[in-house]
PDB file of C-alpha atoms in Angstrom:
ATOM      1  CA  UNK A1395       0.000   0.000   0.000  1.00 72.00           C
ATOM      2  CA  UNK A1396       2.961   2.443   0.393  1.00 80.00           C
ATOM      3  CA  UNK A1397       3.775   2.020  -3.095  1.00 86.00           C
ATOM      4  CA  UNK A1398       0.251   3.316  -4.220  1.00 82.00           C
ATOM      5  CA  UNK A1399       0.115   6.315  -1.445  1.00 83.00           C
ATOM      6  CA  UNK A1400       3.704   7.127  -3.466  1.00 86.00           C
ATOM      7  CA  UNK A1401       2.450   6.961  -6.421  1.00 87.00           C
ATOM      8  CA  UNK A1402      -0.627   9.398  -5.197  1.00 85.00           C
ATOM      9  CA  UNK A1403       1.506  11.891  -3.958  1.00 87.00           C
ATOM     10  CA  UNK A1404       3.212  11.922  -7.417  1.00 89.00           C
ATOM     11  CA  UNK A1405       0.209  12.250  -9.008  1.00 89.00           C
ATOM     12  CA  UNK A1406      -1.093  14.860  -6.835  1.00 90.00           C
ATOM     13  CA  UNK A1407       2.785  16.997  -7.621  1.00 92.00           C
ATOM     14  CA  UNK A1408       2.221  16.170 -11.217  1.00 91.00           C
ATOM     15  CA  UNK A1409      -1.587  17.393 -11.500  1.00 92.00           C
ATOM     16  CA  UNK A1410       0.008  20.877  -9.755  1.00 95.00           C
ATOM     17  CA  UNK A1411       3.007  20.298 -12.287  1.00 94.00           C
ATOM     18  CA  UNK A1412       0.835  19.961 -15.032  1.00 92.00           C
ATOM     19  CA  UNK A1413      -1.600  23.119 -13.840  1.00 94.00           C
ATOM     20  CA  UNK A1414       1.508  25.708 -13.893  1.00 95.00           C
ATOM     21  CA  UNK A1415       2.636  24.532 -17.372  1.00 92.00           C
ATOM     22  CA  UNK A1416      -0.884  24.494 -18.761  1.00 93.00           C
ATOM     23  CA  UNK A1417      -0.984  28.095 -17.394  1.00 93.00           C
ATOM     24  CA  UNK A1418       2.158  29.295 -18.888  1.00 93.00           C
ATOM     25  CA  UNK A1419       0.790  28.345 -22.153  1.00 91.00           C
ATOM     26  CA  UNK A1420      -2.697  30.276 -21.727  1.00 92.00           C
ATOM     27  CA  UNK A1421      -1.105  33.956 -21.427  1.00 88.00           C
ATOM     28  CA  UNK A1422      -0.705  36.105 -24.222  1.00 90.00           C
ATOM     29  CA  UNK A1423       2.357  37.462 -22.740  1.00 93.00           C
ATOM     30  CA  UNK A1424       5.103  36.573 -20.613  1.00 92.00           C
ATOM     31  CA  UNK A1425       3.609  38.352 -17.195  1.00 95.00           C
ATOM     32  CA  UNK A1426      -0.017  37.393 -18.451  1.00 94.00           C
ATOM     33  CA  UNK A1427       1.601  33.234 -18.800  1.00 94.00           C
ATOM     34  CA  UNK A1428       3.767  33.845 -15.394  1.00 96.00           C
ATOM     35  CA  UNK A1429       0.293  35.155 -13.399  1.00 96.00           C
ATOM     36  CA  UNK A1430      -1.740  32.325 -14.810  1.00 96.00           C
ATOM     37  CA  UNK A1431       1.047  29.573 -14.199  1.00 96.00           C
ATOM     38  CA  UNK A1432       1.919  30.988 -10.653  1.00 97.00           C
ATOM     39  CA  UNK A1433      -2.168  31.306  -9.967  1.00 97.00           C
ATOM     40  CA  UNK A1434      -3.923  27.744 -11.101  1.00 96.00           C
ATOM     41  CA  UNK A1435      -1.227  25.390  -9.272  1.00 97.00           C
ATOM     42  CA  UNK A1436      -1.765  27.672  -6.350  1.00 97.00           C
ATOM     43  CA  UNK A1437      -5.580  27.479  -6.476  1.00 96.00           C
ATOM     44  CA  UNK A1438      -4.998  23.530  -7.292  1.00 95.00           C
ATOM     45  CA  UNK A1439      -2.510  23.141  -4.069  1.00 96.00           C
ATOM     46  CA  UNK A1440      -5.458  25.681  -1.753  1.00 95.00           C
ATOM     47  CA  UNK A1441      -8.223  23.126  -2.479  1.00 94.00           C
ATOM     48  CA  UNK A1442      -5.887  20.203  -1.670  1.00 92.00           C
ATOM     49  CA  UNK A1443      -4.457  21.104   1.120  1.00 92.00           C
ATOM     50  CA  UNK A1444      -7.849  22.554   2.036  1.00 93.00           C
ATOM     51  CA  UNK A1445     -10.533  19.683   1.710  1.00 93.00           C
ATOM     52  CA  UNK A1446      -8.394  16.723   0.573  1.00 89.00           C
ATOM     53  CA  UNK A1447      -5.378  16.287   2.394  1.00 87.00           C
ATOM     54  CA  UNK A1448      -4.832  13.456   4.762  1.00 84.00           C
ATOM     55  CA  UNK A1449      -4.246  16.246   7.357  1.00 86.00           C
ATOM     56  CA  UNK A1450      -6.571  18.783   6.625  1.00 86.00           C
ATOM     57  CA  UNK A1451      -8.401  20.529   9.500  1.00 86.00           C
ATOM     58  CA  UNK A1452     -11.249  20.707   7.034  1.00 91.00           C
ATOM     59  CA  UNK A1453     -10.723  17.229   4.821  1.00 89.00           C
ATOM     60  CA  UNK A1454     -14.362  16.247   3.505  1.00 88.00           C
ATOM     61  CA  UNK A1455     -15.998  12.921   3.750  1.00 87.00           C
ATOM     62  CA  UNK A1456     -16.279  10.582   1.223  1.00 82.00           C
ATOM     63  CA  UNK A1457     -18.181  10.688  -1.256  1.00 86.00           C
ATOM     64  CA  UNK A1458     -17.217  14.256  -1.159  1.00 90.00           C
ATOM     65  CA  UNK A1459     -13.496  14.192  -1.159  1.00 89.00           C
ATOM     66  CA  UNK A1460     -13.659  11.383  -3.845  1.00 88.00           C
ATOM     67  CA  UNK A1461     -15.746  14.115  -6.264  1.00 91.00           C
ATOM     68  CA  UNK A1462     -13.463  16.514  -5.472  1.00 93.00           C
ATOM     69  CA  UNK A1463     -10.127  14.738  -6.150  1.00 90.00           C
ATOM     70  CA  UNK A1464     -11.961  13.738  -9.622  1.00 91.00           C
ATOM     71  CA  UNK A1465     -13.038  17.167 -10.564  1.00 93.00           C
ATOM     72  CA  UNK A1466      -9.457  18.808  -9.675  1.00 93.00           C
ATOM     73  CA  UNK A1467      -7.499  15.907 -12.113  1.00 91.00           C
ATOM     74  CA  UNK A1468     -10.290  16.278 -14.565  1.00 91.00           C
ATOM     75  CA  UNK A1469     -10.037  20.163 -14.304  1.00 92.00           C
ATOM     76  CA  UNK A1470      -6.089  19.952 -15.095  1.00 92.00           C
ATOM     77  CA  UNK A1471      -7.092  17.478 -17.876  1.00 91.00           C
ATOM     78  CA  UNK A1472      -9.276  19.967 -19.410  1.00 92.00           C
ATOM     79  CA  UNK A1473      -7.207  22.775 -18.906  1.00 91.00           C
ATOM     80  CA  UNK A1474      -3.382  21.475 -20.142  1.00 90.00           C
ATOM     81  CA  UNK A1475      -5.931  20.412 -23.420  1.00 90.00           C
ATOM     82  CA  UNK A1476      -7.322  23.917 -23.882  1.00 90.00           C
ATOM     83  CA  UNK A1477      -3.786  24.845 -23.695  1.00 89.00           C
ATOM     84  CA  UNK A1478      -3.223  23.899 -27.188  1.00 82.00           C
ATOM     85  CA  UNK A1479       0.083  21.640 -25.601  1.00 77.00           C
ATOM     86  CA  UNK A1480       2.926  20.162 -26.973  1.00 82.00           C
ATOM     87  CA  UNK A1481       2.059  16.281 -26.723  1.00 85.00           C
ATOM     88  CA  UNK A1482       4.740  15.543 -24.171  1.00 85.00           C
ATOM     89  CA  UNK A1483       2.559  17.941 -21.733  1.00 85.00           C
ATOM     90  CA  UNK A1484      -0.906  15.550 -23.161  1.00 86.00           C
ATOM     91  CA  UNK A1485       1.628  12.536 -22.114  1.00 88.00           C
ATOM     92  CA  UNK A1486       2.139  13.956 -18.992  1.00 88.00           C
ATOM     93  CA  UNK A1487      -1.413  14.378 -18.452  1.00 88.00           C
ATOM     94  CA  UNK A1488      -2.647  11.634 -19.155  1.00 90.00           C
ATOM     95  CA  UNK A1489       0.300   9.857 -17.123  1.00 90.00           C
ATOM     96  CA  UNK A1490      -0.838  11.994 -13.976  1.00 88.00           C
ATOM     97  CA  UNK A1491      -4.312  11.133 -14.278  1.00 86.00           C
ATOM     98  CA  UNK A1492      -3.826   7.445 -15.026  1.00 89.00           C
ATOM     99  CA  UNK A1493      -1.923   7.687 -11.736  1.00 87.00           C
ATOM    100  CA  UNK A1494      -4.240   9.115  -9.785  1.00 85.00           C
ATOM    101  CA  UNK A1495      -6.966   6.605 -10.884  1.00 86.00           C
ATOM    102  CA  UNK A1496      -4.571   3.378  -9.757  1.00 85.00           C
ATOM    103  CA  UNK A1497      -4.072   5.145  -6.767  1.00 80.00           C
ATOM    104  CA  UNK A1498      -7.549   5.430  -5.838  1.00 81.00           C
ATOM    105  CA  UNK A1499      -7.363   2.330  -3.501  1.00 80.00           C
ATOM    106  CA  UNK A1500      -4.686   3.745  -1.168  1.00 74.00           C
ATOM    107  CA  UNK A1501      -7.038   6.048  -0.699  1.00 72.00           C
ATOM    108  CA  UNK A1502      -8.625   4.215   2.514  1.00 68.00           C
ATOM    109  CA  UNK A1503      -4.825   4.016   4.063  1.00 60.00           C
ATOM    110  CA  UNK A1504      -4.148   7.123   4.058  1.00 63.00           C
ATOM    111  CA  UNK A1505      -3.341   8.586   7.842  1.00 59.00           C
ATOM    112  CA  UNK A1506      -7.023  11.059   9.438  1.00 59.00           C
ATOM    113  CA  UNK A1507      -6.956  14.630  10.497  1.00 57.00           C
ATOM    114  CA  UNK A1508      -4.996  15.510  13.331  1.00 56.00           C
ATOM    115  CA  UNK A1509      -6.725  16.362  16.428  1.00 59.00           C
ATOM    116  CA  UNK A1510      -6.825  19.730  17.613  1.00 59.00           C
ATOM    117  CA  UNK A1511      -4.136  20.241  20.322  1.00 59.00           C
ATOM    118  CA  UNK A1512      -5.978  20.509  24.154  1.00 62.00           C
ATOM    119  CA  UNK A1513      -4.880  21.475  27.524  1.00 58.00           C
ATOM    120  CA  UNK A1514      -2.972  24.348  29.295  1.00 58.00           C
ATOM    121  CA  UNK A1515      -0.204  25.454  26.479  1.00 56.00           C
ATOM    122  CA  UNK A1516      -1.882  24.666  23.358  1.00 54.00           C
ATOM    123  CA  UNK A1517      -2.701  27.593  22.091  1.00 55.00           C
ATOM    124  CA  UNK A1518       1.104  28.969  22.884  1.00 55.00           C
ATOM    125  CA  UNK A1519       2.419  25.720  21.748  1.00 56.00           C
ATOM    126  CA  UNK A1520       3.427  24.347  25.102  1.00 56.00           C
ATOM    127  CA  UNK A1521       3.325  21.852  27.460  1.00 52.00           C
ATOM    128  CA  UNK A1522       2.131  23.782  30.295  1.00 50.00           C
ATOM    129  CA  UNK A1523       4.775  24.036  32.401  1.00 51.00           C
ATOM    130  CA  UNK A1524       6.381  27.259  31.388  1.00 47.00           C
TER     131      UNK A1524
END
């Protein structure tokens, strides 16, 4: 199972990967292609680490998260295509996404939220005893 939770977390690099180059593509100009690269693997990486992360202080349940994780991949998909790419970038794709779908399984391994910190210090970070 540690293979496949590898192979999701490349998959889940490439999809933001894949998002930036995509992006550089879509401008008209270089600071137009630099805002759009630098903005849709950031909006790609918020969501994540947002709502699907195996730590997130706000991960959704399935079938939620599931929908999600499918709509981001086929959102990258859609956009690296409407990027009129070169085909190693359709390669790459299509690699990332086939990744993500054998992944899927290692899915139910994956570690929960952490709990929120309680007791005397843990809003300063300590144990109590300073």
């Amino acid at each position: 199972m540690a293979v496949l939770l590898g192979v999701r977390f490349v998959a889940e690099l490439g999809m933001l990967a894949c998002l930036g180059l995509a992006g550089w593509r879509l401008g008209d100009s270089w600071p137009t292609s630099l805002g759009v690269a630098v903005v849709l693997p950031l909006a790609g990486a918020v969501a994540w680490g947002r709502w699907v992360a195996p730590r997130a202080s706000r991960r959704l349940s399935d079938p939620a998260r599931l929908m999600l994780e499918v709509a981001l991949f086929g959102a990258t998909l859609v956009t690296v295509l409407l990027a009129e790419p070169a085909r190693w970038l359709v390669v790459l794709v299509v690699a990332v996404c086939a990744a993500f779908l054998v992944s899927i399984p290692a899915r139910r391994h994956e570690p929960g939220p952490v709990p929120p910190a309680t007791g005397t210090g843990a809003a300063l970070g300590t144990n109590g005893r300073d």
